[in-house]
Coordinates of C-alpha atoms (C1' of nucleotides) in Angstrom, one line a residue:
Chain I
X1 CA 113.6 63.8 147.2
X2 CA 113.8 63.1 143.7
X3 CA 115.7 60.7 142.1
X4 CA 118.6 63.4 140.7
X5 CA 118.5 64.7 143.9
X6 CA 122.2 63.6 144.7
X7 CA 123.6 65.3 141.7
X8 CA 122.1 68.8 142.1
X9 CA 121.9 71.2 144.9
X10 CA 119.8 70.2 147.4
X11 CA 117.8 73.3 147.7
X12 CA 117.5 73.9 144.2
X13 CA 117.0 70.7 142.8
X14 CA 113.4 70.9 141.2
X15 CA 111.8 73.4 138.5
X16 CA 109.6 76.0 140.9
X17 CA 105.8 74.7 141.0
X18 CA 104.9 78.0 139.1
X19 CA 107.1 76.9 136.1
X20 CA 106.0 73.2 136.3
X21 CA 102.5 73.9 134.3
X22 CA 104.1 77.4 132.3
X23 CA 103.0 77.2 129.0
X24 CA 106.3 79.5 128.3
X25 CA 108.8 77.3 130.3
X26 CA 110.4 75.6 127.1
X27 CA 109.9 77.8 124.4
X28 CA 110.3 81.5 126.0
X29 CA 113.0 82.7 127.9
X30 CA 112.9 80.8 130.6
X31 CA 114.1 77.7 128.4
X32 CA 117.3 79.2 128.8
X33 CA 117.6 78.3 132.2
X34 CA 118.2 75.1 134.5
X35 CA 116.8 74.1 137.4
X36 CA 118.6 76.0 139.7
X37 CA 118.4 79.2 137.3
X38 CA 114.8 79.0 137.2
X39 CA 114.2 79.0 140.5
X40 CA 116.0 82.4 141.4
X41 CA 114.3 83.7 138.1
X42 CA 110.8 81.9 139.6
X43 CA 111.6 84.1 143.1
X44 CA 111.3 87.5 141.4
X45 CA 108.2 86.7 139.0
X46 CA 104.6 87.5 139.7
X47 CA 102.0 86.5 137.4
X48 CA 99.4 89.2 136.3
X49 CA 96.2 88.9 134.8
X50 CA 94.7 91.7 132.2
X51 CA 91.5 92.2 130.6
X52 CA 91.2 93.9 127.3
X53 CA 92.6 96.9 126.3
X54 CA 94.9 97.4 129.5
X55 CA 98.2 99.6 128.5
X56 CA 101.4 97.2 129.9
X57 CA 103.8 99.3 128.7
X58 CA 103.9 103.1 127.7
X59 CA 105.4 104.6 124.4
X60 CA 108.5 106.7 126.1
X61 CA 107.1 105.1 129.5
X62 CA 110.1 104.1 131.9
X63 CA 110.9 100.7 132.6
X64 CA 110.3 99.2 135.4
X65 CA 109.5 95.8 134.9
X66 CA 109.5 93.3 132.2
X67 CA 107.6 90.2 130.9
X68 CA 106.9 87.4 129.5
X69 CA 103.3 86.6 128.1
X70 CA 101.7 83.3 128.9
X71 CA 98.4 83.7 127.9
X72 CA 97.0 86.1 124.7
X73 CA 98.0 88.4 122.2
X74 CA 99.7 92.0 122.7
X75 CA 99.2 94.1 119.9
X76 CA 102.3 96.6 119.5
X77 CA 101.2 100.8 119.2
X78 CA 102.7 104.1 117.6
X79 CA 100.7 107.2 117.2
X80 CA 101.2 110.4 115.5
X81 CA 100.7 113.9 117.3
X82 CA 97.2 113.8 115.6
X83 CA 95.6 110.4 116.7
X84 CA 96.8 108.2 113.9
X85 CA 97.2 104.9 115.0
X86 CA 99.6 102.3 113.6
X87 CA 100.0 99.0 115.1
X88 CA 103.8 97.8 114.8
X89 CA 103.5 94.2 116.1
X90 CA 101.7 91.7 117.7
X91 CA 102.8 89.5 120.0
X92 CA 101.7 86.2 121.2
X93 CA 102.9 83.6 123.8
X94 CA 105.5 83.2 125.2
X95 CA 107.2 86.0 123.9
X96 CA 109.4 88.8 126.2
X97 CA 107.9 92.1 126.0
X98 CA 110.1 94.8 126.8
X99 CA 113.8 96.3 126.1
X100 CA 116.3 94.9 127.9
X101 CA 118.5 97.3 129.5
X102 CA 116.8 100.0 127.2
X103 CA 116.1 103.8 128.3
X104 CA 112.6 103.5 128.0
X105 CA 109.5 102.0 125.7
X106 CA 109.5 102.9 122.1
X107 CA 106.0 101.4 121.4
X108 CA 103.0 101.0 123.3
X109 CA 102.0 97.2 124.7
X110 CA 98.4 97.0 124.6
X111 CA 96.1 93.5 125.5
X112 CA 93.9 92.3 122.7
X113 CA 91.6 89.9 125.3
X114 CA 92.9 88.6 128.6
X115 CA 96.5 88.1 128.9
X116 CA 98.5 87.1 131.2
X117 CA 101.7 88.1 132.2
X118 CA 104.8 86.9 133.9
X119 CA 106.6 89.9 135.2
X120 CA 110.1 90.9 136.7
X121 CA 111.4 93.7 138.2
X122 CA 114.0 95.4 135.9
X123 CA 116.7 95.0 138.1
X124 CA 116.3 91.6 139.2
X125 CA 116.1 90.2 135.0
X126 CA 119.4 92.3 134.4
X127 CA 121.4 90.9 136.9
X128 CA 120.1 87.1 135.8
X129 CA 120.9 88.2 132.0
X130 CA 124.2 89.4 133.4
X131 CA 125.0 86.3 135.0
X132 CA 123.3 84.3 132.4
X133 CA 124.6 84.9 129.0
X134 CA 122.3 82.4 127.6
X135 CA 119.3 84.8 128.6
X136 CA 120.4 87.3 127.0
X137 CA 120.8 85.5 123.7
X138 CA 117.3 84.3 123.8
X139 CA 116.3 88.1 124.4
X140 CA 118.4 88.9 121.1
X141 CA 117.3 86.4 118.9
X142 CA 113.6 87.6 119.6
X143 CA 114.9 90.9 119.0
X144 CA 116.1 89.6 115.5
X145 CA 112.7 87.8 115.2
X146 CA 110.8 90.9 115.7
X147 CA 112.9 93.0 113.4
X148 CA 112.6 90.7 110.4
X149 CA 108.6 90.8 110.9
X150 CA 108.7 94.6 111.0
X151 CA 110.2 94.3 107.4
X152 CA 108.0 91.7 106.4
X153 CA 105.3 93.8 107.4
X154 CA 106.8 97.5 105.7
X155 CA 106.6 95.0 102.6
X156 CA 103.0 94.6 103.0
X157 CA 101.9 98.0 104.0
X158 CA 104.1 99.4 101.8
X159 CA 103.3 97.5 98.4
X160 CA 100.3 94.9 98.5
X161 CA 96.9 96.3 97.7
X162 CA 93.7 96.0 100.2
X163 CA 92.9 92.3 99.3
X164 CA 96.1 91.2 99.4
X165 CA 97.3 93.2 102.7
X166 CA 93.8 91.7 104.6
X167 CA 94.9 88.2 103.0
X168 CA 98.5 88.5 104.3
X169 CA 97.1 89.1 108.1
X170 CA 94.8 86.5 107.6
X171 CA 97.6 84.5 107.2
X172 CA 99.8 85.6 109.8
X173 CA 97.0 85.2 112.5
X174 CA 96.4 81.7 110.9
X175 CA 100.1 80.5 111.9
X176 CA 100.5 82.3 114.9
X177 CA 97.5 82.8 117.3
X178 CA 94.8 80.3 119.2
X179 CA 94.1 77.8 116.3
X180 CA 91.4 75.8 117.4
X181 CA 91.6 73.1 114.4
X182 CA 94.1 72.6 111.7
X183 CA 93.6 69.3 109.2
X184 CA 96.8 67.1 109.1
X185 CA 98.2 68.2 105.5
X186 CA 97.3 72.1 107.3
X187 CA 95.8 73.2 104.3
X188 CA 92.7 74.2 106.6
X189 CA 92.7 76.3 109.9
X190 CA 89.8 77.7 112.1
X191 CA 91.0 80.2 114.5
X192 CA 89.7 83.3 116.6
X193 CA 90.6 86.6 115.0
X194 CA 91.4 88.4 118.4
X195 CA 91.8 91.6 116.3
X196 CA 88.9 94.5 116.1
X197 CA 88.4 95.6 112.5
X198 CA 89.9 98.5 113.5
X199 CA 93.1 96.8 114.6
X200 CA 93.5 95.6 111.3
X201 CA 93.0 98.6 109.7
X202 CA 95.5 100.3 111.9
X203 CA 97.8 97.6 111.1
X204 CA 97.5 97.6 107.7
X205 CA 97.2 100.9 106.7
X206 CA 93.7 101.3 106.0
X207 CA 90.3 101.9 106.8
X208 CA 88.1 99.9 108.8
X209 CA 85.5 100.1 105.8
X210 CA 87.7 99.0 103.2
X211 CA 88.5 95.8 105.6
X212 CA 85.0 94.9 106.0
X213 CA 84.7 95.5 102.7
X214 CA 87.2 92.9 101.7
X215 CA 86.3 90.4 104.7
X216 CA 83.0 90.4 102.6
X217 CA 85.1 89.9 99.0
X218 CA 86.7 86.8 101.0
X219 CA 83.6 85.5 101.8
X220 CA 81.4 85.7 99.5
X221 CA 83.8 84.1 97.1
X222 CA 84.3 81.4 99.7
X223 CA 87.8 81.9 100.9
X224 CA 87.5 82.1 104.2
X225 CA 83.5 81.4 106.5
X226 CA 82.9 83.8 109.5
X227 CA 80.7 83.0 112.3
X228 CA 80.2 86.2 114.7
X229 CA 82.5 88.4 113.3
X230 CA 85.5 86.9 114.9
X231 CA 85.6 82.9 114.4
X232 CA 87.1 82.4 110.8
X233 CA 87.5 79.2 109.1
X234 CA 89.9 78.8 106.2
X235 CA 89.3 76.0 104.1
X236 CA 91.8 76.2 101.3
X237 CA 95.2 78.2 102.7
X238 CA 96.9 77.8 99.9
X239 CA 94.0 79.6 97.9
X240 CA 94.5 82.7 100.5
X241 CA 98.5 82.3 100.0
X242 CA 97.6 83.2 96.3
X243 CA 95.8 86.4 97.2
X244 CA 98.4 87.4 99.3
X245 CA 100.9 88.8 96.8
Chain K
X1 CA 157.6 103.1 122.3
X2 CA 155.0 104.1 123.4
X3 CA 154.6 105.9 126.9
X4 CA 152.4 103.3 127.5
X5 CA 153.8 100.4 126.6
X6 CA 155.1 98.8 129.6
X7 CA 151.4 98.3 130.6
X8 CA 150.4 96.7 127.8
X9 CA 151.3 93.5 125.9
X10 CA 154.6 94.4 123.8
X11 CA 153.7 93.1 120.8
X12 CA 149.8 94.7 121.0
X13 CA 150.0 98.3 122.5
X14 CA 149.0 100.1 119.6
X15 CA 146.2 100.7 117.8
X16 CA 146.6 98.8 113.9
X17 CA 147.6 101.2 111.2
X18 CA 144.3 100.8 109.1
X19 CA 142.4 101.7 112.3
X20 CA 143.7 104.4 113.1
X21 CA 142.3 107.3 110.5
X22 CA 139.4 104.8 110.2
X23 CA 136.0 107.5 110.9
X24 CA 134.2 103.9 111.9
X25 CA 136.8 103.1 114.9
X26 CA 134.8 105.1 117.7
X27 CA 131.6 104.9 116.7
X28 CA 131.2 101.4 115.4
X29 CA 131.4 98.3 116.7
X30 CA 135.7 98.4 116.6
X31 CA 134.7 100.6 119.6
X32 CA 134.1 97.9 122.1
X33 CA 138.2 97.2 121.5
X34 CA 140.4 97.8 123.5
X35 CA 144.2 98.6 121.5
X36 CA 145.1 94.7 121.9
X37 CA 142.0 93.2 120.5
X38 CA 141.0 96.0 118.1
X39 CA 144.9 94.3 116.3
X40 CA 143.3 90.6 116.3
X41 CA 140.1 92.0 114.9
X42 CA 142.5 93.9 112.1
X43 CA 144.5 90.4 111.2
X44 CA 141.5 89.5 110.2
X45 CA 139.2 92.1 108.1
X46 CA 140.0 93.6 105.1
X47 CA 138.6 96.7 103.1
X48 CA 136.9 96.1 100.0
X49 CA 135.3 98.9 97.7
X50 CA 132.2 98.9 95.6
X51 CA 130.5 101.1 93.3
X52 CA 126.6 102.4 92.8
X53 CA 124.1 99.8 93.0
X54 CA 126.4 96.6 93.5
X55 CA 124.8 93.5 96.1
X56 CA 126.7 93.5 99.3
X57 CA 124.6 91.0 100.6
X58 CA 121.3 88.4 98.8
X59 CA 118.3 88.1 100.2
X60 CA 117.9 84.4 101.7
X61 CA 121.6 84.0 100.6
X62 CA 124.2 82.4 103.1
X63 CA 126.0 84.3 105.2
X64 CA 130.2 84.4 104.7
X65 CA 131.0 87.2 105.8
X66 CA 130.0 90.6 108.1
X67 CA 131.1 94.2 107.4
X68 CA 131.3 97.7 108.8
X69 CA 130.2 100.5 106.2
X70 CA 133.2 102.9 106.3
X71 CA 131.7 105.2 103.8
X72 CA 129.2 105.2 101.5
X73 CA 125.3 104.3 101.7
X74 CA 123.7 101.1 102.1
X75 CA 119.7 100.3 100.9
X76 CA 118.0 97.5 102.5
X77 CA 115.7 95.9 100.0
X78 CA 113.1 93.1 100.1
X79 CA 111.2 92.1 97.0
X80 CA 107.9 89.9 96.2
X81 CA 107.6 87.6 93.6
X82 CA 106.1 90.2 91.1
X83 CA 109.1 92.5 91.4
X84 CA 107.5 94.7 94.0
X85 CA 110.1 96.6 95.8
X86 CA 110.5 98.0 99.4
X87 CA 113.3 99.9 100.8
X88 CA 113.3 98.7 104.9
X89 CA 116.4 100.6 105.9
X90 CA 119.2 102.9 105.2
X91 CA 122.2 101.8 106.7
X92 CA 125.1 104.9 107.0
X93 CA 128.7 104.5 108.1
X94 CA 130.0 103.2 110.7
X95 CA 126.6 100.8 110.7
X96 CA 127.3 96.6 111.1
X97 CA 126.1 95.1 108.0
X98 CA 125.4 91.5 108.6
X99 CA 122.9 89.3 110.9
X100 CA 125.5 87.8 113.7
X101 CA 125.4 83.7 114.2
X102 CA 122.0 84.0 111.8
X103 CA 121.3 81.1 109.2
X104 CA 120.6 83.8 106.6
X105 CA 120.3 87.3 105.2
X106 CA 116.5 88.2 105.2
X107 CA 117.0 91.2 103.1
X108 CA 118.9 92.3 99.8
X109 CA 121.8 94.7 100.6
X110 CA 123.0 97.2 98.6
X111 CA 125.4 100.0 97.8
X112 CA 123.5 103.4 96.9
X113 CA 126.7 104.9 95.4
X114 CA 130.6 104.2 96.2
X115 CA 130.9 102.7 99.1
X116 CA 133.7 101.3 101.2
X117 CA 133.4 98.1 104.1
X118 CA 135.7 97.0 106.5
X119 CA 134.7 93.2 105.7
X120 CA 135.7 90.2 108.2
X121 CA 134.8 86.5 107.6
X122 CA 132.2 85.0 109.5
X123 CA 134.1 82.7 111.5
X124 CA 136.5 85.2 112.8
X125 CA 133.9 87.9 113.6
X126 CA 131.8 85.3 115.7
X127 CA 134.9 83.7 117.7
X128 CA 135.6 87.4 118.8
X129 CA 132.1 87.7 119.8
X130 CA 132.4 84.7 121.9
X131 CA 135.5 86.0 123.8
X132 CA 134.6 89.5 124.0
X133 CA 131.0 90.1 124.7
X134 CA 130.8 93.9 124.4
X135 CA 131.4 93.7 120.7
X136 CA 128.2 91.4 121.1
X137 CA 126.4 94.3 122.9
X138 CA 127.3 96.4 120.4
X139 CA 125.9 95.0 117.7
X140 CA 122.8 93.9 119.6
X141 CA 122.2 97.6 120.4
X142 CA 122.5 98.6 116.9
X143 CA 119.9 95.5 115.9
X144 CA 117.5 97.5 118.8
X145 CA 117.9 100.8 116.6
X146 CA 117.2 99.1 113.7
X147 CA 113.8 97.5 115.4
X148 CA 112.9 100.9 116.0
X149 CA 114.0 103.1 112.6
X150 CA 112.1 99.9 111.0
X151 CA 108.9 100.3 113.5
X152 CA 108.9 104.5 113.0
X153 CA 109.3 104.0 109.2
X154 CA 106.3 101.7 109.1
X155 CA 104.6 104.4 110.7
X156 CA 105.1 106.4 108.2
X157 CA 104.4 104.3 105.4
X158 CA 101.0 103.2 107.0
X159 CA 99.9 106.5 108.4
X160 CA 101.3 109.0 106.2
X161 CA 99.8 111.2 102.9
X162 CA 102.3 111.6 100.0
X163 CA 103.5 115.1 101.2
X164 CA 104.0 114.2 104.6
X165 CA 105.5 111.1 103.4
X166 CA 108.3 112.5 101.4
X167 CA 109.1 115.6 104.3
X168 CA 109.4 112.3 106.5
X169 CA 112.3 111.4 104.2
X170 CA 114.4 114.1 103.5
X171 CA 114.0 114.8 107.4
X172 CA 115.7 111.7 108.0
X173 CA 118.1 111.9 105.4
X174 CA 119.5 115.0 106.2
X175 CA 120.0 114.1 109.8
X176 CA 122.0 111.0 108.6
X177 CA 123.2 111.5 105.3
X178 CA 126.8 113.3 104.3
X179 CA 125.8 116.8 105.5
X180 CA 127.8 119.2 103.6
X181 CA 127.0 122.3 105.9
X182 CA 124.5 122.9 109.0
X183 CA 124.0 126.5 110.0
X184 CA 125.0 126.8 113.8
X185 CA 121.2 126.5 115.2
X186 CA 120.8 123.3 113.2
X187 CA 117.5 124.9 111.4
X188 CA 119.1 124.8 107.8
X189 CA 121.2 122.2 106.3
X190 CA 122.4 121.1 102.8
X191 CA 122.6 117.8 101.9
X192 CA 123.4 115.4 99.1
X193 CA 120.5 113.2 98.3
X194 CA 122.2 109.6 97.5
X195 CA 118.8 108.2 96.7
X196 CA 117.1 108.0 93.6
X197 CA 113.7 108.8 92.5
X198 CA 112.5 105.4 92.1
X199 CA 114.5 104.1 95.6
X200 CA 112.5 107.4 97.7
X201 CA 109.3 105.3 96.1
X202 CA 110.2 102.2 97.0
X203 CA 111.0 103.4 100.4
X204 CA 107.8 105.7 100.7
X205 CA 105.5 102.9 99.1
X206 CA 105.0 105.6 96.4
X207 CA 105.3 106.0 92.8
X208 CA 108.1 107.3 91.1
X209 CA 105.4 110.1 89.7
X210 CA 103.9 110.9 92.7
X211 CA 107.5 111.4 94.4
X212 CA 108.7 113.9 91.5
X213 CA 104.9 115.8 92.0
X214 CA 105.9 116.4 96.0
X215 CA 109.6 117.9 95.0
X216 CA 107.8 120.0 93.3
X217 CA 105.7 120.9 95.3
X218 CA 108.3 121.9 98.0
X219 CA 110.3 123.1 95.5
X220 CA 107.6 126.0 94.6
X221 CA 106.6 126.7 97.9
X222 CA 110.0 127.3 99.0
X223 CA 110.8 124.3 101.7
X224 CA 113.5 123.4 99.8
X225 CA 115.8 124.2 96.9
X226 CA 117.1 121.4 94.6
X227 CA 120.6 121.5 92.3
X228 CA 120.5 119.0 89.8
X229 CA 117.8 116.8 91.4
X230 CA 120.6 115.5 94.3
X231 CA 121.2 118.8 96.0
X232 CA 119.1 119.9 98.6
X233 CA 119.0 122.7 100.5
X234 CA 116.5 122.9 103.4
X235 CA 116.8 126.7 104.6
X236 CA 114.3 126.0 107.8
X237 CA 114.0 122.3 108.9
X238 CA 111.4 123.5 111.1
X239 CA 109.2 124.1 108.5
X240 CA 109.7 120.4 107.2
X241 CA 108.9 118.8 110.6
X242 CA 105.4 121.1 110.2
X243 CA 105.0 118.4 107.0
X244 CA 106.1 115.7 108.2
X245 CA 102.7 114.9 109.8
Chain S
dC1 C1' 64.7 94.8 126.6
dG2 C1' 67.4 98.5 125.3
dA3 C1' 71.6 101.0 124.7
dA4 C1' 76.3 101.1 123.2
dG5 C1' 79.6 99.5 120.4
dA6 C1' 81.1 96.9 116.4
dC7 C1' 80.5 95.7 111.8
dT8 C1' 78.5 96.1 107.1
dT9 C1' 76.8 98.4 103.1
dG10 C1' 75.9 102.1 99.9
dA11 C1' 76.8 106.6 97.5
dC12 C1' 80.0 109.7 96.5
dT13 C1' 84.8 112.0 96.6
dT14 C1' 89.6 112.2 96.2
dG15 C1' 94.5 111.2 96.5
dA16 C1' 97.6 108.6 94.4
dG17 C1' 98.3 105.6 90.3
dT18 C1' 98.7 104.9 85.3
dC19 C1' 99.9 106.1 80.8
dA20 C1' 102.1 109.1 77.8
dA21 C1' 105.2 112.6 76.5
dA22 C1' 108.6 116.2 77.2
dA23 C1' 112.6 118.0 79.6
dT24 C1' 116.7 117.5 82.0
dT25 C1' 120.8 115.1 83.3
dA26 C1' 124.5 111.7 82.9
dG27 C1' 127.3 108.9 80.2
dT28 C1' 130.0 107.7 75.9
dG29 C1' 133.0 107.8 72.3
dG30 C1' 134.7 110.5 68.6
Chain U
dC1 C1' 135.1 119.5 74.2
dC2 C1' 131.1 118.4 72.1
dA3 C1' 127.5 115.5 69.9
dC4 C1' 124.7 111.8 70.6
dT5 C1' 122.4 108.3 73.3
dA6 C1' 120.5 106.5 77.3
dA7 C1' 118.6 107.1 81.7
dT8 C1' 116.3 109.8 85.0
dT9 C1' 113.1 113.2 86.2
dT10 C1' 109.3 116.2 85.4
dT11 C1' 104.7 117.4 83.8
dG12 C1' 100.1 116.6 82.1
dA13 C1' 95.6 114.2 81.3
dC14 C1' 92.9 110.7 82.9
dT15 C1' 91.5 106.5 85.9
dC16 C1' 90.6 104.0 89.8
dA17 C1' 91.4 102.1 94.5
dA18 C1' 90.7 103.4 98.7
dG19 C1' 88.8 107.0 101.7
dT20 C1' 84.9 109.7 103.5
dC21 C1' 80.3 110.3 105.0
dA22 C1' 76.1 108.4 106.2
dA23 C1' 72.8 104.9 107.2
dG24 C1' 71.7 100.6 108.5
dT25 C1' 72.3 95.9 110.9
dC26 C1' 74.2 92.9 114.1
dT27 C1' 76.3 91.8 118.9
dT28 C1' 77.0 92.1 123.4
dC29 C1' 75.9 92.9 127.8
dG30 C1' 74.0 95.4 131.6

DNA sequence: CGAAGACTTGACTTGAGTCAAAATTAGTGG
DNA sequence: CCACTAATTTTGACTCAAGTCAAGTCTTCG
């Protein structure tokens, strides 16, 4: 028994095992909860793995589970009746993917690289956010997260040209995804671009030409070094900043 | 009294005066009220005009106050440095204008001809939230619509040509704007257009030039018929779904 | 090693932007 | 109500950024 054991039920007492090691236990949803909570969340959760390019959820698909991601990035999906492709979001860890109490999936969830998932069964998270306001309100200020990037990023598609739109994603993998090294003032980042040229393009409204084209602008004017295609150092951000609009 | 009234708190059983011709009291979020709380939300809110092109609410300015749009047109703007605008929503009565317990407004708000609001201070609006949590759900389902108009529009804006750009508009306007008339199969409807030239750009991620060109364009080729630049008449929607890609 | 996919580069085309001017509409005060 | 001004919208001629088409090169992985 631990030492708290006294003061909190005795079955319940502990964070579950699976949580223990969670990369998502403070910051995602979950951080919500307390012990007790977390370990009748922890008995309906399953952790799945994906490789790349697995669908998790289906534009108009029905929901049937939810999830939050612990591992990788989720790149967000709309198409047209004719194959256009427009990528609406990505997502990294430990965000909640899914509408809560929604009808069914607006957007497509696709993998970009193994992820891995924490799932739910529908049911089971509504009657915890029911019971647990404080879910609920972590759920809603994602929600408001993900709607002030979908404006940020109608601003960028909308009115920056080529160089400064592959500039601004530049910058918004820099901040958010696997950085391997930032220096102390982070003025300099090296990351892994998990995105496909034509994932950019997609999400920026142009052509997978025009953004080799300008990764080849960026580096030849020494902006940013690639190695393989996909490993990009930036040694001046605040140079890129400036090219961002 | 009422026939009611012996079930109900004496001095609350009716619905406040102001509410009660009010178009926004079903549909908006006064809806979640029941007679005796829809009067405490009343005591406190208090309806404020304001004509074409006035702020409602600053980008990155504090927040004081929410509202309900009780007539009228609202344009969500975001700007860069440079002056580069983008529309990133159209807000129509009886939408919530306001971002609930946020730090600050991340866009520019404002009227697109008269409008009216049903305006409530912040503190009020939020300790109602607290006590009654459908009004909460209320606006949090609204913030989900939002997500999604502001996902379908980037769609658009990334994906799009001019033409099917500008038939993606006035589809979406004339399914939410003050319709005027709609023949009884819905396939023709005539429509006020409260935007301006330069706002459909800024929206579209267009020029003012290229927007005029496509109104034209529909213009001679019979999609639509325009009085005085604002009045449109769209004798066969179906025809502008064909263009809107 | 070889094939498939991803990325880059080059030559050419084009859709939308820019610049300029005319036409239309709205607003103002006499 | 009308004349005059200012603002908005339309149209035209020209330019250019990004798209298209077509080879190449580089990576990855069986």
């Amino acid at each position: 028994m631990g030492p708290n054991s006294d003061r909190l039920d005795i079955h319940n007492s502990e964070v579950p095992l699976v949580c223990r090691s969670c990369e998502a236990r403070h910051r995602g949803i979950c951080g919500a909860l307390d012990p007790r909570e977390l370990t009748e969340l922890a008995s309906h959760t399953r952790r799945v793995h994906h490789e790349h390019g697995e669908e998790l959820l289906e534009e108009a698909g029905e929901i049937t589970a939810y999830a939050t991601i612990i591992r990788g990035v989720v790149r967000l999906v709309k198409s047209l009746a004719d194959g256009r492709r427009q990528l609406v979001g990505l997502q990294f860890a430990p965000d909640f993917l899914g509408r809560l109490f929604g009808k069914q999936n607006s957007v497509t969830a696709e993998s970009v690289g193994p992820v891995d998932l924490c799932t739910i069964p529908r049911r089971a998270l509504e009657r915890m956010v029911t019971n647990y306001p404080t879910l609920g309100q972590r759920i809603t200020s994602q929600v408001l997260r993900e709607l002030d990037e979908a404006r940020d990023w109608l601003v960028t598609v909308g009115q920056k040209s080529a160089p400064e739109k592959v500039a601004s994603l530049l910058l918004l993998i820099s901040t958010q995804a696997d950085v391997s090294a930032t220096d102390d003032d982070k003025n300099s980042v090296v990351f892994y671009l998990p995105l496909s040229r034509a994932d950019i393009a997609d999400y920026l409204g142009l052509t997978i030409e025009t953004v080799s084209r300008q990764f080849t602008k960026l580096r030849t004017s020494g902006v940013i070094r690639v190695v393989n295609g996909r490993h990009v150092e930036v040694p001046d951000l605040s140079r890129l900043r400036e090219l961002s609009g």
